Coordinates of C-alpha atoms in Angstrom, one line a residue:
Chain A
M108 CA -3.7 -75.6 -53.3
I109 CA -1.2 -73.4 -55.1
H110 CA -3.3 -70.4 -54.5
R111 CA -3.2 -71.2 -50.8
R112 CA 0.5 -71.5 -50.7
Y113 CA 0.9 -68.1 -52.3
K114 CA -1.4 -66.6 -49.7
E115 CA 0.7 -68.2 -47.0
K116 CA 3.9 -66.8 -48.5
G117 CA 2.3 -63.4 -48.8
I118 CA 1.3 -63.3 -45.1
E119 CA 4.7 -64.6 -44.1
S120 CA 6.6 -61.9 -46.0
G121 CA 4.2 -59.2 -44.8
L122 CA 4.9 -60.2 -41.2
F123 CA 8.6 -60.4 -42.0
I124 CA 8.6 -56.9 -43.4
A125 CA 6.7 -55.6 -40.3
S126 CA 9.3 -57.0 -37.9
A127 CA 12.2 -55.9 -40.2
V128 CA 10.9 -52.3 -40.1
T129 CA 10.9 -52.4 -36.3
V130 CA 14.4 -53.7 -36.1
F131 CA 15.6 -51.2 -38.7
A132 CA 13.9 -48.3 -36.8
L133 CA 15.8 -49.4 -33.6
F134 CA 19.1 -49.4 -35.5
L135 CA 18.4 -45.9 -36.9
I136 CA 17.6 -44.5 -33.5
C137 CA 20.8 -46.1 -32.1
F138 CA 22.8 -44.8 -34.9
F139 CA 21.6 -41.1 -34.7
L140 CA 21.6 -41.1 -30.9
F141 CA 25.2 -42.4 -30.6
R142 CA 26.5 -40.4 -33.5
D143 CA 25.3 -37.0 -32.2
G144 CA 26.4 -38.0 -28.7
Y145 CA 29.8 -39.0 -29.9
L146 CA 30.3 -35.6 -31.5
L147 CA 30.5 -34.1 -28.0
F148 CA 33.8 -35.9 -27.4
E149 CA 35.5 -34.2 -30.2
T150 CA 35.6 -31.1 -28.1
F151 CA 35.0 -32.3 -24.6
P152 CA 37.0 -35.0 -22.8
F153 CA 35.1 -38.3 -22.4
T154 CA 36.4 -38.9 -18.8
E155 CA 35.3 -35.4 -17.8
F156 CA 31.8 -36.2 -19.1
L157 CA 31.6 -39.5 -17.3
F158 CA 33.1 -38.4 -13.9
G159 CA 32.5 -34.7 -13.9
T160 CA 30.6 -33.5 -10.8
G161 CA 29.1 -30.3 -12.2
W162 CA 26.4 -29.8 -14.9
F163 CA 26.8 -26.1 -16.1
P164 CA 25.9 -26.3 -19.7
T165 CA 25.7 -22.5 -20.4
S166 CA 28.6 -21.2 -18.4
S167 CA 31.9 -20.5 -20.2
P168 CA 33.6 -22.9 -20.5
P169 CA 30.6 -25.2 -20.1
K170 CA 30.8 -28.2 -17.8
F171 CA 29.0 -31.4 -18.9
G172 CA 29.4 -33.6 -15.8
L173 CA 27.1 -36.6 -15.9
L174 CA 27.5 -37.7 -12.3
P175 CA 24.9 -35.5 -10.6
L176 CA 22.3 -36.5 -13.2
L177 CA 23.2 -40.2 -13.1
L178 CA 23.1 -40.4 -9.3
G179 CA 19.9 -38.3 -9.3
S180 CA 18.3 -40.9 -11.6
L181 CA 19.5 -43.8 -9.5
L182 CA 18.4 -42.2 -6.2
V183 CA 14.9 -41.5 -7.4
T184 CA 14.6 -45.0 -8.9
F185 CA 16.0 -46.6 -5.8
G186 CA 13.4 -44.8 -3.7
A187 CA 10.6 -45.9 -6.0
I188 CA 11.7 -49.5 -5.8
I189 CA 11.9 -49.5 -2.0
I190 CA 8.3 -48.3 -1.9
A191 CA 6.8 -50.1 -4.9
V192 CA 8.2 -53.6 -4.4
P193 CA 6.7 -54.5 -1.0
L194 CA 3.4 -52.9 -1.9
G195 CA 3.3 -54.5 -5.4
V196 CA 4.3 -58.0 -4.3
A197 CA 1.8 -57.8 -1.4
A198 CA -1.0 -56.7 -3.7
A199 CA -0.1 -59.5 -6.1
I200 CA -0.1 -62.1 -3.4
Y201 CA -3.5 -60.9 -2.2
I202 CA -5.1 -60.8 -5.7
A203 CA -3.6 -64.2 -6.7
E204 CA -4.0 -66.2 -3.5
L205 CA -6.2 -64.7 -1.0
A206 CA -8.9 -62.5 -2.6
S207 CA -12.2 -64.1 -3.6
P208 CA -12.7 -64.1 -7.4
K209 CA -15.2 -61.3 -7.0
V210 CA -12.8 -59.0 -5.2
S211 CA -9.9 -59.7 -7.5
E212 CA -12.2 -59.0 -10.6
F213 CA -13.0 -55.8 -8.9
L214 CA -9.4 -54.8 -8.1
K215 CA -7.8 -55.6 -11.4
P216 CA -9.5 -52.9 -13.6
F217 CA -8.5 -50.3 -11.0
I218 CA -4.8 -51.4 -11.3
E219 CA -5.2 -51.1 -15.1
I220 CA -6.6 -47.6 -14.8
L221 CA -3.5 -46.7 -12.7
A222 CA -1.4 -47.7 -15.7
G223 CA -3.4 -45.7 -18.1
I224 CA -3.2 -42.3 -16.4
P225 CA -1.0 -40.0 -18.5
S226 CA 2.3 -39.2 -16.7
V227 CA 1.7 -35.4 -16.9
V228 CA -1.5 -36.0 -14.7
Y229 CA 0.6 -37.8 -12.1
G230 CA 3.1 -34.9 -12.3
F231 CA 0.4 -32.3 -11.7
F232 CA -1.1 -34.3 -8.9
G233 CA 2.4 -34.6 -7.3
L234 CA 3.2 -30.9 -7.7
V235 CA -0.1 -29.6 -6.4
V236 CA -1.0 -32.2 -3.7
L237 CA 2.0 -34.3 -2.7
V238 CA 4.7 -31.7 -2.7
P239 CA 3.0 -29.3 -0.2
I240 CA 2.2 -32.3 2.1
L241 CA 5.8 -33.5 2.1
Q242 CA 7.0 -29.9 2.8
D243 CA 4.7 -29.5 5.8
A244 CA 5.0 -33.0 7.2
L245 CA 8.8 -33.3 7.0
N246 CA 9.4 -29.6 7.7
L247 CA 11.5 -29.2 4.6
P248 CA 12.4 -25.9 2.8
T249 CA 10.8 -27.4 -0.3
G250 CA 8.7 -30.5 -0.9
Q251 CA 10.2 -30.9 -4.5
T252 CA 12.5 -33.7 -3.5
A253 CA 13.8 -37.1 -4.7
L254 CA 11.3 -38.6 -2.3
A255 CA 8.3 -36.9 -4.1
G256 CA 9.6 -38.3 -7.4
S257 CA 10.1 -41.8 -5.8
I258 CA 6.5 -41.8 -4.4
M259 CA 5.0 -40.8 -7.8
L260 CA 7.2 -43.3 -9.7
A261 CA 6.3 -46.0 -7.3
M262 CA 2.6 -45.4 -8.0
M263 CA 3.4 -45.6 -11.7
A264 CA 5.5 -48.7 -11.5
L265 CA 2.9 -50.6 -9.3
P266 CA 0.7 -51.8 -12.2
T267 CA 3.7 -53.4 -14.0
I268 CA 5.0 -55.0 -10.8
I269 CA 1.5 -56.2 -9.6
S270 CA 0.4 -57.8 -12.9
I271 CA 3.7 -59.6 -13.7
S272 CA 4.1 -60.8 -10.1
E273 CA 0.5 -62.0 -10.2
D274 CA 1.2 -63.9 -13.4
A275 CA 4.2 -65.5 -11.8
I276 CA 2.4 -66.5 -8.7
N277 CA -0.5 -67.9 -10.7
S278 CA 1.7 -70.1 -12.9
V279 CA 3.2 -71.9 -9.9
P280 CA 2.0 -75.5 -10.5
L281 CA -1.0 -76.4 -8.4
S282 CA 0.6 -79.7 -7.4
L283 CA 3.3 -77.9 -5.4
K284 CA 0.7 -76.0 -3.4
E285 CA -1.4 -79.1 -2.9
G286 CA 1.6 -81.1 -1.8
S287 CA 2.4 -78.5 0.8
L288 CA -1.1 -78.3 2.1
A289 CA -1.4 -82.1 2.2
L290 CA 1.7 -82.1 4.4
G291 CA -0.3 -80.1 6.9
S292 CA 1.1 -76.5 6.2
T293 CA -1.3 -73.6 6.8
H294 CA -2.3 -71.4 3.9
W295 CA 0.1 -68.7 4.9
Q296 CA 3.0 -71.1 5.3
T297 CA 2.4 -72.5 1.8
I298 CA 2.4 -69.0 0.3
Y299 CA 5.5 -68.0 2.2
R300 CA 7.6 -71.2 1.9
V301 CA 6.4 -72.7 -1.3
T302 CA 4.5 -70.4 -3.7
L303 CA 6.8 -67.3 -3.3
P304 CA 10.1 -69.1 -3.7
A305 CA 8.7 -70.9 -6.7
A306 CA 7.6 -67.7 -8.2
I307 CA 10.7 -65.7 -7.2
S308 CA 12.3 -65.4 -10.6
G309 CA 9.0 -64.1 -12.1
I310 CA 8.7 -61.6 -9.3
S311 CA 12.4 -60.5 -9.9
A312 CA 11.6 -59.9 -13.5
A313 CA 8.6 -57.8 -12.5
V314 CA 10.8 -55.7 -10.2
I315 CA 13.5 -55.2 -12.9
L316 CA 10.9 -54.2 -15.5
G317 CA 9.5 -51.8 -12.9
I318 CA 13.0 -50.3 -12.5
G319 CA 13.2 -49.9 -16.3
R320 CA 9.9 -48.1 -16.3
A321 CA 11.0 -45.8 -13.4
I322 CA 14.4 -44.8 -14.8
G323 CA 13.1 -43.8 -18.2
E324 CA 10.1 -41.8 -16.8
T325 CA 10.4 -38.1 -17.6
M326 CA 7.4 -35.9 -17.2
T327 CA 6.3 -36.7 -13.7
V328 CA 9.9 -36.5 -12.4
L329 CA 10.5 -33.3 -14.2
M330 CA 7.5 -31.7 -12.4
V331 CA 8.1 -32.9 -8.8
T332 CA 11.8 -33.3 -8.1
G333 CA 13.0 -29.7 -8.3
N334 CA 15.7 -30.4 -10.9
M335 CA 18.7 -29.4 -8.8
A336 CA 21.8 -30.6 -10.5
V337 CA 24.0 -31.3 -7.4
I338 CA 25.3 -34.7 -6.4
P339 CA 22.8 -36.1 -3.9
G340 CA 23.9 -37.5 -0.5
F341 CA 22.7 -40.9 0.5
P342 CA 20.2 -41.6 2.0
E343 CA 19.5 -38.1 3.3
G344 CA 19.5 -36.9 -0.4
L345 CA 16.0 -38.4 -0.7
F346 CA 14.9 -35.3 1.2
D347 CA 16.7 -32.9 -1.2
P348 CA 15.8 -31.9 -4.7
V349 CA 17.6 -33.9 -7.4
R350 CA 17.8 -33.8 -11.2
T351 CA 17.5 -36.9 -13.4
M352 CA 19.0 -37.6 -16.8
T353 CA 15.5 -37.7 -18.5
A354 CA 14.4 -34.4 -16.9
T355 CA 17.6 -32.7 -18.1
I356 CA 17.0 -33.7 -21.7
A357 CA 13.4 -32.6 -21.5
L358 CA 14.3 -29.3 -19.8
E359 CA 17.1 -28.3 -22.0
M360 CA 16.3 -29.6 -25.5
G361 CA 13.7 -27.0 -26.3
E362 CA 15.8 -24.0 -27.0
V363 CA 19.3 -25.3 -27.3
A364 CA 21.1 -24.3 -30.5
Q365 CA 21.2 -27.2 -32.8
G366 CA 24.7 -28.6 -33.5
S367 CA 26.2 -26.9 -30.4
D368 CA 28.2 -28.7 -27.8
H369 CA 25.3 -28.5 -25.4
F370 CA 23.1 -30.2 -28.0
H371 CA 25.6 -33.0 -28.4
A372 CA 25.9 -33.3 -24.6
L373 CA 22.2 -33.9 -24.3
F374 CA 22.5 -36.7 -26.9
A375 CA 25.4 -38.1 -25.0
V376 CA 23.1 -38.2 -21.9
G377 CA 20.4 -39.9 -24.0
S378 CA 23.0 -42.5 -25.1
V379 CA 23.9 -43.3 -21.5
L380 CA 20.2 -43.7 -20.7
F381 CA 19.7 -45.9 -23.7
I382 CA 22.5 -48.2 -22.7
I383 CA 21.2 -48.4 -19.1
T384 CA 17.6 -49.3 -20.2
F385 CA 19.1 -51.8 -22.7
I386 CA 21.0 -53.6 -20.0
I387 CA 18.0 -53.6 -17.7
N388 CA 15.9 -55.2 -20.4
L389 CA 18.6 -57.8 -21.1
I390 CA 18.6 -58.7 -17.4
A391 CA 14.8 -58.9 -17.2
D392 CA 14.9 -61.1 -20.3
R393 CA 17.5 -63.5 -18.8
I394 CA 15.5 -63.8 -15.6
K395 CA 12.2 -64.4 -17.5
T396 CA 13.8 -67.2 -19.6
K397 CA 15.0 -68.9 -16.4
Y398 CA 11.6 -68.5 -14.9
R399 CA 9.9 -70.0 -17.9
L400 CA 12.0 -73.2 -17.5
K401 CA 11.0 -73.4 -13.8
G402 CA 7.4 -72.8 -14.6
G403 CA 7.4 -75.8 -16.9
L404 CA 8.3 -78.2 -14.1
Chain B
M1484 CA -19.3 -67.5 -46.6
I1485 CA -18.1 -65.4 -43.7
N1486 CA -14.8 -64.8 -45.5
R1487 CA -16.6 -63.6 -48.6
A1488 CA -18.7 -61.2 -46.5
K1489 CA -15.6 -59.9 -45.0
L1490 CA -14.0 -59.5 -48.4
W1491 CA -16.9 -57.4 -49.6
T1492 CA -16.8 -55.2 -46.5
I1493 CA -13.1 -54.5 -47.0
T1494 CA -13.6 -53.8 -50.7
L1495 CA -16.4 -51.4 -49.9
V1496 CA -14.4 -49.6 -47.3
L1497 CA -11.5 -49.3 -49.8
I1498 CA -13.7 -47.9 -52.4
M1499 CA -15.1 -45.3 -50.0
V1500 CA -11.6 -44.3 -48.9
V1501 CA -10.4 -43.9 -52.5
A1502 CA -13.6 -41.9 -53.3
L1503 CA -13.1 -39.6 -50.4
F1504 CA -9.5 -39.0 -51.2
G1505 CA -10.4 -38.3 -54.8
A1506 CA -13.0 -35.8 -53.7
G1507 CA -10.6 -34.1 -51.4
C1508 CA -8.0 -33.7 -54.1
T1509 CA -10.3 -32.3 -56.7
G1510 CA -11.7 -29.9 -54.0
N1511 CA -8.2 -28.6 -53.4
E1512 CA -7.5 -28.2 -57.1
N1513 CA -10.7 -26.2 -57.5
G1514 CA -9.8 -24.0 -54.6
E1515 CA -6.4 -23.2 -56.1
D1516 CA -7.9 -22.4 -59.4
E1517 CA -10.1 -19.7 -57.9
V1518 CA -7.6 -17.9 -55.7
E1519 CA -3.8 -18.1 -55.3
M1520 CA -3.3 -19.3 -51.7
E1521 CA -0.3 -17.6 -50.2
S1522 CA 1.2 -19.4 -47.2
I1523 CA 4.1 -19.0 -44.7
I1524 CA 5.3 -20.9 -41.7
V1525 CA 6.2 -19.2 -38.4
K1526 CA 8.1 -21.3 -35.9
G1527 CA 10.1 -21.0 -32.7
S1528 CA 9.9 -19.6 -29.1
D1529 CA 7.1 -20.7 -26.9
T1530 CA 7.1 -17.3 -25.3
V1531 CA 6.3 -15.6 -28.6
L1532 CA 3.9 -18.4 -29.7
P1533 CA 0.7 -17.1 -28.1
L1534 CA 1.3 -13.7 -29.6
S1535 CA 2.0 -14.9 -33.2
Q1536 CA -1.0 -17.3 -32.9
A1537 CA -3.4 -14.5 -32.0
E1538 CA -2.0 -12.2 -34.6
A1539 CA -2.1 -14.8 -37.3
E1540 CA -5.8 -15.7 -36.5
I1541 CA -6.9 -12.1 -36.9
Y1542 CA -4.7 -11.6 -40.0
M1543 CA -6.1 -14.6 -41.7
E1544 CA -9.7 -13.5 -40.9
N1545 CA -8.9 -10.2 -42.6
N1546 CA -7.2 -11.9 -45.5
P1547 CA -8.9 -15.2 -46.2
E1548 CA -6.7 -16.0 -49.2
T1549 CA -3.6 -16.4 -46.9
S1550 CA -2.5 -19.1 -44.6
I1551 CA 0.0 -18.6 -41.7
T1552 CA 1.0 -21.7 -39.8
V1553 CA 2.4 -21.1 -36.3
I1554 CA 4.5 -23.8 -34.6
G1555 CA 6.3 -23.7 -31.2
G1556 CA 9.4 -25.7 -30.2
G1557 CA 11.7 -23.1 -28.7
S1558 CA 13.9 -20.2 -30.0
G1559 CA 16.7 -22.5 -31.0
V1560 CA 14.4 -24.7 -33.0
G1561 CA 12.9 -21.8 -34.8
I1562 CA 16.2 -20.2 -35.7
A1563 CA 17.6 -23.5 -36.8
A1564 CA 14.6 -24.0 -39.1
L1565 CA 15.2 -20.5 -40.6
I1566 CA 18.9 -21.3 -41.1
D1567 CA 17.9 -24.5 -42.9
G1568 CA 15.5 -22.5 -45.2
E1569 CA 12.5 -24.5 -44.0
I1570 CA 10.4 -21.5 -42.8
E1571 CA 9.8 -17.9 -43.6
I1572 CA 9.7 -16.4 -40.1
A1573 CA 11.4 -17.6 -36.8
M1574 CA 10.2 -16.5 -33.4
A1575 CA 12.7 -15.9 -30.6
S1576 CA 12.7 -14.6 -27.1
R1577 CA 16.5 -13.9 -27.3
S1578 CA 18.6 -12.3 -30.0
I1579 CA 20.4 -14.7 -32.4
K1580 CA 23.7 -16.1 -31.1
E1581 CA 27.0 -15.4 -32.9
S1582 CA 27.4 -19.1 -33.6
E1583 CA 23.9 -19.3 -35.2
R1584 CA 24.6 -16.3 -37.4
E1585 CA 27.8 -17.9 -38.6
T1586 CA 26.0 -21.1 -39.6
A1587 CA 23.3 -19.0 -41.3
E1588 CA 25.9 -17.2 -43.4
T1589 CA 27.5 -20.5 -44.5
N1590 CA 24.0 -21.5 -45.7
G1591 CA 23.6 -18.2 -47.5
I1592 CA 20.9 -17.0 -45.1
N1593 CA 21.0 -13.5 -43.7
P1594 CA 18.9 -13.3 -40.5
M1595 CA 17.2 -10.0 -40.1
E1596 CA 15.7 -9.0 -36.7
H1597 CA 12.3 -7.4 -36.0
V1598 CA 11.2 -6.4 -32.5
V1599 CA 7.4 -7.1 -32.3
A1600 CA 6.7 -6.7 -28.6
W1601 CA 8.2 -6.2 -25.1
D1602 CA 8.0 -8.7 -22.3
G1603 CA 8.4 -7.6 -18.7
I1604 CA 10.0 -10.0 -16.2
A1605 CA 8.7 -9.9 -12.7
V1606 CA 10.6 -11.1 -9.6
V1607 CA 8.1 -12.8 -7.4
V1608 CA 7.9 -14.0 -3.8
N1609 CA 5.2 -15.6 -1.7
P1610 CA 2.6 -13.1 -0.5
E1611 CA 3.5 -14.1 3.1
N1612 CA 7.0 -12.7 2.6
T1613 CA 7.6 -9.3 4.0
I1614 CA 10.1 -8.3 1.3
E1615 CA 8.8 -5.5 -0.9
G1616 CA 11.8 -4.8 -3.1
L1617 CA 15.3 -5.9 -3.9
T1618 CA 18.3 -4.2 -5.5
Y1619 CA 20.1 -5.9 -8.4
E1620 CA 23.1 -6.5 -6.0
Q1621 CA 20.8 -8.4 -3.6
I1622 CA 19.2 -10.4 -6.4
R1623 CA 22.6 -11.3 -7.7
G1624 CA 23.6 -12.4 -4.2
I1625 CA 20.5 -14.6 -3.9
Y1626 CA 20.9 -16.2 -7.3
N1627 CA 24.7 -16.8 -7.2
G1628 CA 24.6 -18.2 -3.6
T1629 CA 26.1 -15.4 -1.6
Y1630 CA 22.8 -14.9 0.4
S1631 CA 20.9 -18.0 1.7
N1632 CA 18.7 -16.4 4.3
W1633 CA 16.0 -13.8 3.8
A1634 CA 17.5 -11.9 6.8
D1635 CA 20.5 -11.2 4.7
V1636 CA 18.4 -9.0 2.4
G1637 CA 16.2 -7.4 5.1
G1638 CA 13.5 -10.1 5.5
N1639 CA 12.6 -12.6 8.2
D1640 CA 15.0 -15.2 9.4
M1641 CA 14.3 -18.0 7.1
E1642 CA 16.0 -20.0 4.3
I1643 CA 15.7 -18.8 0.7
V1644 CA 14.4 -21.4 -1.7
V1645 CA 15.7 -20.2 -5.1
T1646 CA 13.8 -21.2 -8.2
S1647 CA 14.8 -20.5 -11.8
R1648 CA 13.9 -21.5 -15.3
D1649 CA 15.8 -24.1 -17.2
S1650 CA 19.0 -23.2 -19.0
S1651 CA 17.5 -23.3 -22.4
S1652 CA 14.8 -20.8 -21.7
G1653 CA 15.3 -17.4 -23.2
T1654 CA 14.2 -15.9 -19.9
Y1655 CA 16.9 -17.7 -18.0
E1656 CA 19.6 -16.2 -20.2
Y1657 CA 18.1 -12.7 -20.1
F1658 CA 17.8 -12.8 -16.3
K1659 CA 21.4 -14.0 -15.9
E1660 CA 22.7 -11.2 -18.3
E1661 CA 20.7 -8.3 -16.8
A1662 CA 20.1 -9.0 -13.1
M1663 CA 23.1 -11.1 -12.3
S1664 CA 25.7 -9.3 -14.5
E1665 CA 26.6 -12.7 -16.0
D1666 CA 27.4 -14.4 -12.7
E1667 CA 26.8 -18.2 -12.7
Y1668 CA 23.6 -19.4 -11.1
R1669 CA 24.1 -21.3 -7.8
A1670 CA 24.0 -25.1 -8.4
D1671 CA 21.4 -25.7 -5.6
K1672 CA 18.5 -23.9 -7.2
L1673 CA 15.2 -25.5 -8.1
T1674 CA 14.9 -25.6 -11.9
Q1675 CA 11.3 -25.3 -13.2
P1676 CA 10.2 -26.3 -16.7
S1677 CA 7.8 -23.4 -17.2
N1678 CA 6.5 -20.0 -15.9
G1679 CA 3.4 -21.8 -14.6
A1680 CA 5.6 -24.2 -12.5
I1681 CA 7.4 -21.2 -10.9
V1682 CA 4.1 -19.6 -10.1
Q1683 CA 2.9 -22.9 -8.5
T1684 CA 6.0 -23.3 -6.5
V1685 CA 6.3 -19.8 -5.2
S1686 CA 2.6 -19.6 -4.4
Q1687 CA 2.7 -22.6 -2.1
N1688 CA 6.2 -22.1 -0.5
E1689 CA 6.8 -19.0 1.7
Y1690 CA 10.6 -19.4 1.4
A1691 CA 10.6 -19.2 -2.4
I1692 CA 11.7 -16.6 -4.9
G1693 CA 11.4 -16.8 -8.7
Y1694 CA 11.1 -14.8 -11.9
I1695 CA 8.3 -15.0 -14.5
G1696 CA 6.9 -13.3 -17.6
F1697 CA 4.4 -10.5 -16.7
A1698 CA 1.6 -12.3 -18.5
Y1699 CA 1.8 -15.0 -15.8
L1700 CA 1.3 -12.7 -12.8
D1701 CA -1.7 -13.4 -10.6
D1702 CA -2.9 -13.0 -7.0
S1703 CA -1.3 -16.1 -5.6
I1704 CA 2.2 -14.5 -5.8
K1705 CA 3.7 -11.1 -5.1
P1706 CA 5.8 -9.1 -7.6
I1707 CA 8.5 -7.0 -5.9
S1708 CA 10.0 -3.7 -6.9
L1709 CA 13.5 -3.7 -8.4
D1710 CA 16.4 -1.3 -8.0
A1711 CA 18.9 -1.4 -10.9
G1712 CA 20.8 1.7 -9.5
E1713 CA 18.1 4.3 -10.1
G1714 CA 15.9 3.7 -7.1
M1715 CA 13.1 1.2 -6.4
I1716 CA 10.8 0.8 -9.4
E1717 CA 7.5 -0.9 -8.8
A1718 CA 6.6 -3.8 -11.2
T1719 CA 3.6 -2.2 -12.9
E1720 CA 2.5 -2.0 -16.5
A1721 CA 2.9 1.8 -16.5
N1722 CA 6.5 1.5 -15.5
I1723 CA 7.3 -1.0 -18.2
L1724 CA 5.6 1.1 -20.9
G1725 CA 7.4 4.2 -19.6
G1726 CA 10.7 2.3 -19.9
E1727 CA 11.6 2.7 -16.2
Y1728 CA 11.2 -0.9 -15.1
P1729 CA 14.6 -2.5 -15.5
L1730 CA 13.7 -6.1 -16.4
A1731 CA 12.0 -5.7 -19.8
R1732 CA 13.2 -7.6 -22.9
P1733 CA 12.2 -7.5 -26.6
L1734 CA 10.5 -10.4 -28.4
Y1735 CA 11.8 -11.0 -31.9
L1736 CA 10.8 -12.3 -35.3
Y1737 CA 13.6 -13.2 -37.7
T1738 CA 13.4 -13.3 -41.5
N1739 CA 15.9 -14.1 -44.2
G1740 CA 16.9 -10.7 -45.3
E1741 CA 14.3 -8.0 -46.0
P1742 CA 10.9 -9.8 -45.7
E1743 CA 8.7 -10.0 -48.9
G1744 CA 5.1 -10.7 -49.7
L1745 CA 3.0 -12.3 -47.0
A1746 CA 5.9 -12.3 -44.4
A1747 CA 6.4 -8.5 -44.8
D1748 CA 2.6 -8.0 -44.7
F1749 CA 2.3 -10.0 -41.5
I1750 CA 5.1 -8.2 -39.7
N1751 CA 3.6 -4.9 -40.7
F1752 CA 0.3 -6.0 -39.4
I1753 CA 1.8 -6.9 -36.0
Q1754 CA 3.4 -3.4 -35.9
S1755 CA 0.1 -1.6 -36.9
D1756 CA -2.4 -0.2 -34.3
E1757 CA -4.6 -3.2 -34.7
G1758 CA -1.7 -5.6 -34.2
K1759 CA -0.5 -3.6 -31.1
A1760 CA -3.9 -4.0 -29.6
I1761 CA -3.6 -7.8 -29.9
V1762 CA -0.1 -7.6 -28.3
T1763 CA -1.7 -5.9 -25.3
D1764 CA -4.5 -8.5 -25.2
V1765 CA -2.1 -11.4 -25.1
G1766 CA -0.3 -9.8 -22.1
Y1767 CA 2.8 -8.3 -23.7
F1768 CA 3.7 -4.7 -24.4
P1769 CA 3.7 -3.2 -27.9
A1770 CA 7.1 -2.4 -29.3

């Protein structure tokens, strides 16, 4: 018995150490990211960083205006959500409610493969196939636009949105659906009026996690959006090139002199990105908790 | 019973791992006893990377008792590693910045420059484009935003789609210095992460213009002649080697002071006839 208790303790402390290391790593990342980002503001005014409209890191004096990058990120993400949410939710409804078990068993692995494709492959596909198509179809001077980024990101966010929405729809209690059908509703009326509203918080969580995935994506966006650091118009900016925060860091980190203002500016952009993703995750978490309570009805 | 079987398997695997490690260690020790392994690390610019890699491979074949590790990461990364004393040789596609030299001096490091090759930069357009050559004045106008239509520089009436490298590329800074006389790039340019991406964009877009390293030229794009004030010079290898083509830049290796031992040997090898032949093979031009 004593032996067993030691074993139990051992496993417990092993698991504790594992999770402590994770949390510690997160704190270290936070610390170094924010510290190097903060160093920018010793020489460059904070308000000019936050509200500056130009990103000219190598001109003299340099301009580190976040706005074009922030708005670029938001525009591409917004476009991706507009495309991915209706598609993803529709696919989830089909798989969870309408498809025969055989069909849904056939579809699910394909959606998983979609999630497993490396982002550089999506980027290459976008650059070689999608960009020329957009350029010809919409008669644009270049197909490397926010829209190209949105379409690619939508494809990449779909697996997240589909699988989490499907989970949410599946966990709507059977009694609710049976009740609705027993009252004489058709299958579609039940889905539309009962199942979807009951699953809405789960679906919202799926959407927000999809946003989180889209806003942090780097490689694909870097390859297809043209990386033009100007403030995009709305909504016509979807058809112009844009530059996102992630693409800027990836583009410029390679040869920037370490310890320079430009170096610190990239860390500052990274800090902003970190804060945004953190907030998105918090929101998704809040919604999921709410949804769990509802699911337990 | 199953637990015991598992336990045995785990023990067995552990013993094998330890045995393998032990064997590996003694193997290394034996190797060191026989010959003194000399090793250096070369790190930095991705432009110089393929050159250093090819040179290092041949050099190590000729001198099996040496080890040269070549790592990319960018000019700034390489120079920073040299300043921190982590490596023996830094690769750079630009000369060291004044700020970097100051940091080096406070660290007691004295960066010394070696030109190992020349890289030509070609200005390219889509093969459909009727433009055959541009003056520096026209290129500056296109890249700083003065000209937005190909008709402004003698071409057809269509918009110019300007592509450039990212601001941390050595090529970006070189082009700005030489062809644009330090003018700021227009804000509405397409920024591409690599030479390959510029080739891809220009080859599929008849409005586009870009600049790339000579090693990346192929049939899908058209290099144009340049006029830096001495008449149109065609973008050919002969004109770069003859020193007439205006957009050619040196590629550098940096060492801490006068190089010694393997580092000195390696740089001498690159500058030898055998090394120069490799430079040509990789697609650059011997210094």
